[in-house]
PDB file of C-alpha atoms in Angstrom:
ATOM      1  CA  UNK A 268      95.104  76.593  66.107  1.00 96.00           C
ATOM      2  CA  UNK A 269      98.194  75.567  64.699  1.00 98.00           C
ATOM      3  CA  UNK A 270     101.271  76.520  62.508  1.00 98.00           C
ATOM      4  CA  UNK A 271     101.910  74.020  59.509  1.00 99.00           C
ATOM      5  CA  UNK A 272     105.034  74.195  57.824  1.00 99.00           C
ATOM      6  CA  UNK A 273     105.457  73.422  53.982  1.00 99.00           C
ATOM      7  CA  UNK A 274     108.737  73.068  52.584  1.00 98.00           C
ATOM      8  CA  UNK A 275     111.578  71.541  50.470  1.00 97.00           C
ATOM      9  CA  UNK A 276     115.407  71.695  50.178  1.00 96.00           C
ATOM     10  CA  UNK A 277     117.044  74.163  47.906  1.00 95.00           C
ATOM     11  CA  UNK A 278     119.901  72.811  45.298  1.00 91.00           C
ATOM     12  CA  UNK A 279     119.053  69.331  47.037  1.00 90.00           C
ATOM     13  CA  UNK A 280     120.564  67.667  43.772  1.00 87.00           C
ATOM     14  CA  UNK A 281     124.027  69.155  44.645  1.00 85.00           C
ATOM     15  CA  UNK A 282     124.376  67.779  48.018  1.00 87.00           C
ATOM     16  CA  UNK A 283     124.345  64.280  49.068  1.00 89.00           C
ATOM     17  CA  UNK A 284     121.041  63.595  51.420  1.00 92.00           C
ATOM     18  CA  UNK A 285     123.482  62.045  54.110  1.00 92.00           C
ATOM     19  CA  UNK A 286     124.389  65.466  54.380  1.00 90.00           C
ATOM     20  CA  UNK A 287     121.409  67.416  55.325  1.00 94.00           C
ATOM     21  CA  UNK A 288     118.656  64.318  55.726  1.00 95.00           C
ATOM     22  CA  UNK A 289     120.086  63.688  59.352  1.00 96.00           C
ATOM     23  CA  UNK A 290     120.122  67.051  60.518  1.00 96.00           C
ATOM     24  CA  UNK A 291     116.832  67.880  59.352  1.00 96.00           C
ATOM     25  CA  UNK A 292     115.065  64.821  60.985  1.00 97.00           C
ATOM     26  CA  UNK A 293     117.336  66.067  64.111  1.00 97.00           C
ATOM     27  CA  UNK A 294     115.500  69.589  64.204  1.00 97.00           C
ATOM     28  CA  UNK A 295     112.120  67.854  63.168  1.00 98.00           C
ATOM     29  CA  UNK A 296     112.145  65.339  66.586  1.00 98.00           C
ATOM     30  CA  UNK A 297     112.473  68.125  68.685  1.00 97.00           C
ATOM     31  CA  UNK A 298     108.480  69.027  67.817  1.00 97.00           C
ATOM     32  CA  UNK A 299     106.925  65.280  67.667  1.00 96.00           C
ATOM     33  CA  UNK A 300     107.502  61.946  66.272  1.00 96.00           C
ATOM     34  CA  UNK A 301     107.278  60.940  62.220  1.00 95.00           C
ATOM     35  CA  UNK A 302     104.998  60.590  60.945  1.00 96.00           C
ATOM     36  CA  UNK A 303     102.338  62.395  63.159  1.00 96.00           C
ATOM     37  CA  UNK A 304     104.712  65.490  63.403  1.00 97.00           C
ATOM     38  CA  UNK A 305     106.507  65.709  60.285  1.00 98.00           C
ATOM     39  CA  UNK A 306     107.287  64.082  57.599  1.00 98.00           C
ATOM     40  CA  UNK A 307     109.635  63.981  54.877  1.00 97.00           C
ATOM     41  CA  UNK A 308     108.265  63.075  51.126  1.00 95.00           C
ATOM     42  CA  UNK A 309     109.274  63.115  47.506  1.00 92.00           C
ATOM     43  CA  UNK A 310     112.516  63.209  48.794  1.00 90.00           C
ATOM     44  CA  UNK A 311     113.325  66.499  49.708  1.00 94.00           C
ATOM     45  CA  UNK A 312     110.085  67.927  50.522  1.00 97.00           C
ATOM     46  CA  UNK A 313     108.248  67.944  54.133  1.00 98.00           C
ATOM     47  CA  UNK A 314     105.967  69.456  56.352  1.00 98.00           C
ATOM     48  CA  UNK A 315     106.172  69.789  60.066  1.00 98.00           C
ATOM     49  CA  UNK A 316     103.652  70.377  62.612  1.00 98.00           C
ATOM     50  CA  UNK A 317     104.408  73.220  65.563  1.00 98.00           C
ATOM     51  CA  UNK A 318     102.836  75.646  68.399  1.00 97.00           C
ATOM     52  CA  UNK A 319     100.688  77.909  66.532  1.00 97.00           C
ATOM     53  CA  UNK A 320     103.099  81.022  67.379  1.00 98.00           C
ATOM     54  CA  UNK A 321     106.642  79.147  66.979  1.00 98.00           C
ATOM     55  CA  UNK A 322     106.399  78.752  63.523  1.00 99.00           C
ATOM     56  CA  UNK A 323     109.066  81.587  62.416  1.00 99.00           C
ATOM     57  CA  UNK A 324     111.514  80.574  65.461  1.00 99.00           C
ATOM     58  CA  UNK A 325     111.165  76.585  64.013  1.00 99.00           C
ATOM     59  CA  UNK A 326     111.920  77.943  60.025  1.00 99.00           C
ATOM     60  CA  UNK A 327     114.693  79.836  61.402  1.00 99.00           C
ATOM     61  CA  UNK A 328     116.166  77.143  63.285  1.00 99.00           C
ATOM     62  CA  UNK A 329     115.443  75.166  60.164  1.00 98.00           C
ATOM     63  CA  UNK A 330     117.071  77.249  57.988  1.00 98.00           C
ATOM     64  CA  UNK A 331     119.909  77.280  60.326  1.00 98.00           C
ATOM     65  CA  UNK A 332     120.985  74.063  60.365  1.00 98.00           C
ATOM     66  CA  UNK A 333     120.424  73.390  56.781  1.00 97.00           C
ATOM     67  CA  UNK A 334     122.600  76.459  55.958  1.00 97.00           C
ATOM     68  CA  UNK A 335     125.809  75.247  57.821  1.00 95.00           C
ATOM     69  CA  UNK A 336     126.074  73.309  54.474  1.00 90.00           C
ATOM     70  CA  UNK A 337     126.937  75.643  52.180  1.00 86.00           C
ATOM     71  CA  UNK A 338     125.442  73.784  48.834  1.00 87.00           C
ATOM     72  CA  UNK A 339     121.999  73.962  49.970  1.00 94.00           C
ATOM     73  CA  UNK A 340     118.983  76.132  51.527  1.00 96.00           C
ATOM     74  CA  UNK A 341     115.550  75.586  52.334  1.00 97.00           C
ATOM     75  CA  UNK A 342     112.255  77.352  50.850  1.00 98.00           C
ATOM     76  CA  UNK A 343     109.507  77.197  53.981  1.00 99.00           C
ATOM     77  CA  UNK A 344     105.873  78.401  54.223  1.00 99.00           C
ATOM     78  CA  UNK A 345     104.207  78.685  57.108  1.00 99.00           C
ATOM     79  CA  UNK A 346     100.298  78.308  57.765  1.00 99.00           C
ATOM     80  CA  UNK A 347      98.338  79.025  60.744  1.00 99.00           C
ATOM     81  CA  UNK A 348      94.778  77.830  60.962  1.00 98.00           C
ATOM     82  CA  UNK A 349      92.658  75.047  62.232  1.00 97.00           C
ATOM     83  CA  UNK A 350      93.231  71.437  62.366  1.00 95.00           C
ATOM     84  CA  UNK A 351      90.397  70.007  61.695  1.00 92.00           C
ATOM     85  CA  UNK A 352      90.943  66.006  60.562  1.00 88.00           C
ATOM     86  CA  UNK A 353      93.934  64.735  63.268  1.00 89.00           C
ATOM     87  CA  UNK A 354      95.543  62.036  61.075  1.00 92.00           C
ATOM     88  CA  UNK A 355      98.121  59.100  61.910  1.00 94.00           C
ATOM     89  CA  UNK A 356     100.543  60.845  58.820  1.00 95.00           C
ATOM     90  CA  UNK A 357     100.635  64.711  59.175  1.00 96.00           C
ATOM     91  CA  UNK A 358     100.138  64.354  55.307  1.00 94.00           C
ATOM     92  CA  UNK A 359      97.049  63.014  55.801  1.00 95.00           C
ATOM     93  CA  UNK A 360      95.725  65.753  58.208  1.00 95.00           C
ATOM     94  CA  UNK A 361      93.975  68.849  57.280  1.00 96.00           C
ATOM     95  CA  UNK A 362      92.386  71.992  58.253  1.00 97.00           C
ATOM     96  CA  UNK A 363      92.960  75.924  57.352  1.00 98.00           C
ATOM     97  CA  UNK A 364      96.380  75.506  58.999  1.00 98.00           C
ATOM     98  CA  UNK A 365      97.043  73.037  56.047  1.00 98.00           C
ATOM     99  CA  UNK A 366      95.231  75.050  53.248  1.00 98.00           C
ATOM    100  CA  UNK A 367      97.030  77.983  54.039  1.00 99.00           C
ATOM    101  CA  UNK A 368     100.429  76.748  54.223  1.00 99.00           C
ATOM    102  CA  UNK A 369      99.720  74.908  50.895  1.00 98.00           C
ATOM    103  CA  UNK A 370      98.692  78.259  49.426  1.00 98.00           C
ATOM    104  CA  UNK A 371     101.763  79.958  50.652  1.00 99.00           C
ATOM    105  CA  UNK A 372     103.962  77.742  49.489  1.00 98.00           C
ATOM    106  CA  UNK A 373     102.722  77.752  45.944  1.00 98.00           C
ATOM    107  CA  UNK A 374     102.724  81.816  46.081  1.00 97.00           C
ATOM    108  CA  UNK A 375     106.888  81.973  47.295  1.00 96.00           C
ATOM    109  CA  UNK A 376     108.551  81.820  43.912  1.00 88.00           C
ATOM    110  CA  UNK A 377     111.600  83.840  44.603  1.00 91.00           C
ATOM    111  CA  UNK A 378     111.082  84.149  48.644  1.00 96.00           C
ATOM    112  CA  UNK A 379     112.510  81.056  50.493  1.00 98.00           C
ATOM    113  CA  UNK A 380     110.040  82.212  53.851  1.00 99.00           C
ATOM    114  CA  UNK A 381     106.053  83.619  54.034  1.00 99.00           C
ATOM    115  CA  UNK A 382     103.523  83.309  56.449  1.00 99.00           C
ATOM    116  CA  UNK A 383      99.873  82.803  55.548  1.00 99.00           C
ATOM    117  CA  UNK A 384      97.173  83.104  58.272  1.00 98.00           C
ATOM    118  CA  UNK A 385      93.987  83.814  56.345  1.00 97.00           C
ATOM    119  CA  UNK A 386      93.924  87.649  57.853  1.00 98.00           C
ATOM    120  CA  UNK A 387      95.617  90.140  55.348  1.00 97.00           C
ATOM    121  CA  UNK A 388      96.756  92.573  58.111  1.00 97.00           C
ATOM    122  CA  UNK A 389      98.802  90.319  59.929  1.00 98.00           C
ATOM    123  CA  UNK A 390      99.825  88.943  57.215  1.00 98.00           C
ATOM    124  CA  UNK A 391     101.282  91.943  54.912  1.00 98.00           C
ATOM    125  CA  UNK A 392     103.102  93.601  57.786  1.00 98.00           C
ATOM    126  CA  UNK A 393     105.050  90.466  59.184  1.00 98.00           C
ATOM    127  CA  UNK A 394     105.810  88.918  55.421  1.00 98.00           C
ATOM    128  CA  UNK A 395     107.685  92.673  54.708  1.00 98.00           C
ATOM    129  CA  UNK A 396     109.467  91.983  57.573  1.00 98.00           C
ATOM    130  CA  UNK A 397     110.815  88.402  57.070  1.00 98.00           C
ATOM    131  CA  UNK A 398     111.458  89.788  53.450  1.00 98.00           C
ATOM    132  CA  UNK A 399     113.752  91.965  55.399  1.00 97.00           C
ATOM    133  CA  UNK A 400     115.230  89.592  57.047  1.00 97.00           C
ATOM    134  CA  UNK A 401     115.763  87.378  54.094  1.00 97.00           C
ATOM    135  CA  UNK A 402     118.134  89.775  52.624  1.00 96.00           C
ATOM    136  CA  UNK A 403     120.475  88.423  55.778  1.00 95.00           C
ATOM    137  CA  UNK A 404     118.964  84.831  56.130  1.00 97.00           C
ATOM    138  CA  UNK A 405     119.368  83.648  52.848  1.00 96.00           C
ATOM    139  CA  UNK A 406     123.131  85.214  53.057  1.00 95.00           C
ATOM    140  CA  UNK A 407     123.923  83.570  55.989  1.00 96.00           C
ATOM    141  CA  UNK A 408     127.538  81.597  55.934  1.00 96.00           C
ATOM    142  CA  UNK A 409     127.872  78.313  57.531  1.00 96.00           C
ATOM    143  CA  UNK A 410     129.647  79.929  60.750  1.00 96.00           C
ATOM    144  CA  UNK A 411     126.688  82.499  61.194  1.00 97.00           C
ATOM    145  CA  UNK A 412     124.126  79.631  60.814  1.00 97.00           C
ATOM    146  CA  UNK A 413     126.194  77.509  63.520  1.00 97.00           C
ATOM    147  CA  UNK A 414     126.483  81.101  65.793  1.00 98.00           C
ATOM    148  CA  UNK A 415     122.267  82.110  65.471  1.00 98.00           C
ATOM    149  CA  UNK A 416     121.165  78.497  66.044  1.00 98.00           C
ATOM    150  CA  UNK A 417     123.030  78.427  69.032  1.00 98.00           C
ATOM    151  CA  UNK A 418     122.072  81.732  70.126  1.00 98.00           C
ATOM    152  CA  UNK A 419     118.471  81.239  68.987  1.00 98.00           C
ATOM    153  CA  UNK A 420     118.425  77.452  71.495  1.00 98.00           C
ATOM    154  CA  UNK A 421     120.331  79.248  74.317  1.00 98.00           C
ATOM    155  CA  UNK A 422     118.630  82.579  74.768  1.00 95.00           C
ATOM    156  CA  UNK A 423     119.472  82.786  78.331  1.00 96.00           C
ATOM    157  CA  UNK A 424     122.897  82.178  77.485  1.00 97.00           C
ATOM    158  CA  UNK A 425     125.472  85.052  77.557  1.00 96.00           C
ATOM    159  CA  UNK A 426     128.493  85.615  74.807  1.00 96.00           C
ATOM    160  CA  UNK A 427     131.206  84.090  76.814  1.00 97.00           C
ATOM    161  CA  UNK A 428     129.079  81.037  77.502  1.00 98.00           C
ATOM    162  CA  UNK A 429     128.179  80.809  73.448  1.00 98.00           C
ATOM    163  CA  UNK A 430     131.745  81.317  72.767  1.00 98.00           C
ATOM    164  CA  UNK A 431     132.570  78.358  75.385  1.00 98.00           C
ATOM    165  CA  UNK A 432     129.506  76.060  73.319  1.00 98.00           C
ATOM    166  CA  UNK A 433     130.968  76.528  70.150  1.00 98.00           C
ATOM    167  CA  UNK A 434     134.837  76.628  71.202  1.00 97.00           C
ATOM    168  CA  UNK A 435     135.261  80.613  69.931  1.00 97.00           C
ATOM    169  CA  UNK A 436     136.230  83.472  71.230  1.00 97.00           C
ATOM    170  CA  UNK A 437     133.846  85.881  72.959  1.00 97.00           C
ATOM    171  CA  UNK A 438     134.862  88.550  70.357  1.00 97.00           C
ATOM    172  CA  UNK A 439     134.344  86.685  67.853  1.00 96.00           C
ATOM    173  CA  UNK A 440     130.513  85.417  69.240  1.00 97.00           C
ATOM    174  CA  UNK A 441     130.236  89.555  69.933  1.00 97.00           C
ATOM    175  CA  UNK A 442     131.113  91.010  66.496  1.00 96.00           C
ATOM    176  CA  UNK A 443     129.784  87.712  64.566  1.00 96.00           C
ATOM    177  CA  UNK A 444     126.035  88.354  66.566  1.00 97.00           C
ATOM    178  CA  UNK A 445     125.610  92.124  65.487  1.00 96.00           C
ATOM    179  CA  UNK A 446     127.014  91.316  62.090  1.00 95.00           C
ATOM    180  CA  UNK A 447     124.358  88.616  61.638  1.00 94.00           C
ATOM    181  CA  UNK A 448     121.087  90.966  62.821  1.00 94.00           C
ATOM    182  CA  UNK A 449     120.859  88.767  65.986  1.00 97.00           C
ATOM    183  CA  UNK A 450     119.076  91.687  67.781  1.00 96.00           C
ATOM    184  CA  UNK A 451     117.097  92.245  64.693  1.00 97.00           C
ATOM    185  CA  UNK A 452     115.740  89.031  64.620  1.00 98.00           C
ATOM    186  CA  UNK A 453     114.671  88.631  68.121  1.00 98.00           C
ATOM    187  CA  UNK A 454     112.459  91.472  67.977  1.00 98.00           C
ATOM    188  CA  UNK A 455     111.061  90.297  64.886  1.00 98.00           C
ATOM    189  CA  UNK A 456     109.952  86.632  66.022  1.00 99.00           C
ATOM    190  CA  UNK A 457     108.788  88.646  69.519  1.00 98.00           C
ATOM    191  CA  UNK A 458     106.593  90.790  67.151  1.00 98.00           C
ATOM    192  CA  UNK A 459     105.700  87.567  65.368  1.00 99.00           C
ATOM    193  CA  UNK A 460     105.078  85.676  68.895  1.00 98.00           C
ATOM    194  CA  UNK A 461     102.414  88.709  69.607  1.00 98.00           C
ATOM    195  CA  UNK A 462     100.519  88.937  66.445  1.00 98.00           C
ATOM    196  CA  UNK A 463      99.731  85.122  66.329  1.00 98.00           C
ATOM    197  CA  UNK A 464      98.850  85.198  69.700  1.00 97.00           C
ATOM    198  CA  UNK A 465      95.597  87.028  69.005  1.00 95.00           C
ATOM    199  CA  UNK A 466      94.605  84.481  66.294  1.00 94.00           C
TER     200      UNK A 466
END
């Protein structure tokens, strides 16, 4: 079992791809090589192969460093399933993992993040919740994306040693975390982490 990721760049027209291309081929290499990983197509579009219960915690992290550009976002769907055909080119793969995330991302029109594992009651529960959690995501400023990411690749680290990483102050790191739903969000990808577990 795996988690397939489906997705493309919001406003991508409105930004320069030296922008944003770098940066998202940066987060991509930390899960696997191109083009047996990921891989980037039709421009702006790509998909993105990870542990079958990391697939929130990667779209956030996505998300995250696309968002520190203001311009742009990113519209994701995740699908967990089988891979049943191991291909040279990701694209050329397939399985449920791939159907699923295919299917998702046809069904987001106005959400930029779903899940789709093929079981309805995992599925309803945790796509309320990351609804929920859009209404901050999708609002998040380029400082807050810089402050989560970090928090979100440094979990062991404390505020003073966040504020040190990204040259703030520990007040700010404090009162920018609880203003962002930092809490919030771990215990949703922990609640995430469990349900996929079982699949």
């Amino acid at each position: 079992m795996v988690s397939i990721i489906t997705g493309d760049i919001i406003n991508s027209r409105d930004s320069e791809p030296k922008e944003w291309l770098p940066v998202l081929k940066k987060e991509f290499n930390k899960y696997g090589g191109e083009p047996k990983s990921w891989e980037i197509f039709r421009g702006d579009s790509f998909q993105l192969e990870v542990n079958k219960t990391k697939g929130l915690r990667a779209a956030l992290l996505i998300k995250a460093a696309i968002k520190q550009n203001s311009d742009i976002d990113v519209r994701m769907a995740i699908g967990i399933g089988t891979k049943s055909h191991n291909a040279d080119k990701i694209t050329e793969a397939n399985g449920t993992a791939f159907i699923n995330s295919g299917h998702c991302f046809e069904h987001l029109k106005r959400n930029t993040l779903a899940v789709e594992t093929g079981h309805d009651a995992i599925d309803y529960p945790l796509n309320i919740m990351i609804d929920l959690a859009a209404l901050t995501t999708d609002n998040w400023t380029p400082t807050a994306a810089e402050t989560l990411k970090a928090a979100l690749e440094h979990p062991n680290y404390n505020q003073k040693e966040l504020a040190k990483l990204l040259e703030k102050t520990q007040s700010n790191i404090s009162a920018g975390l609880k203003r962002y739903g930092y809490d919030e969000i771990i215990k949703l990808l922990n609640y995430y982490e469990q349900q996929t577990q079982t699949l």
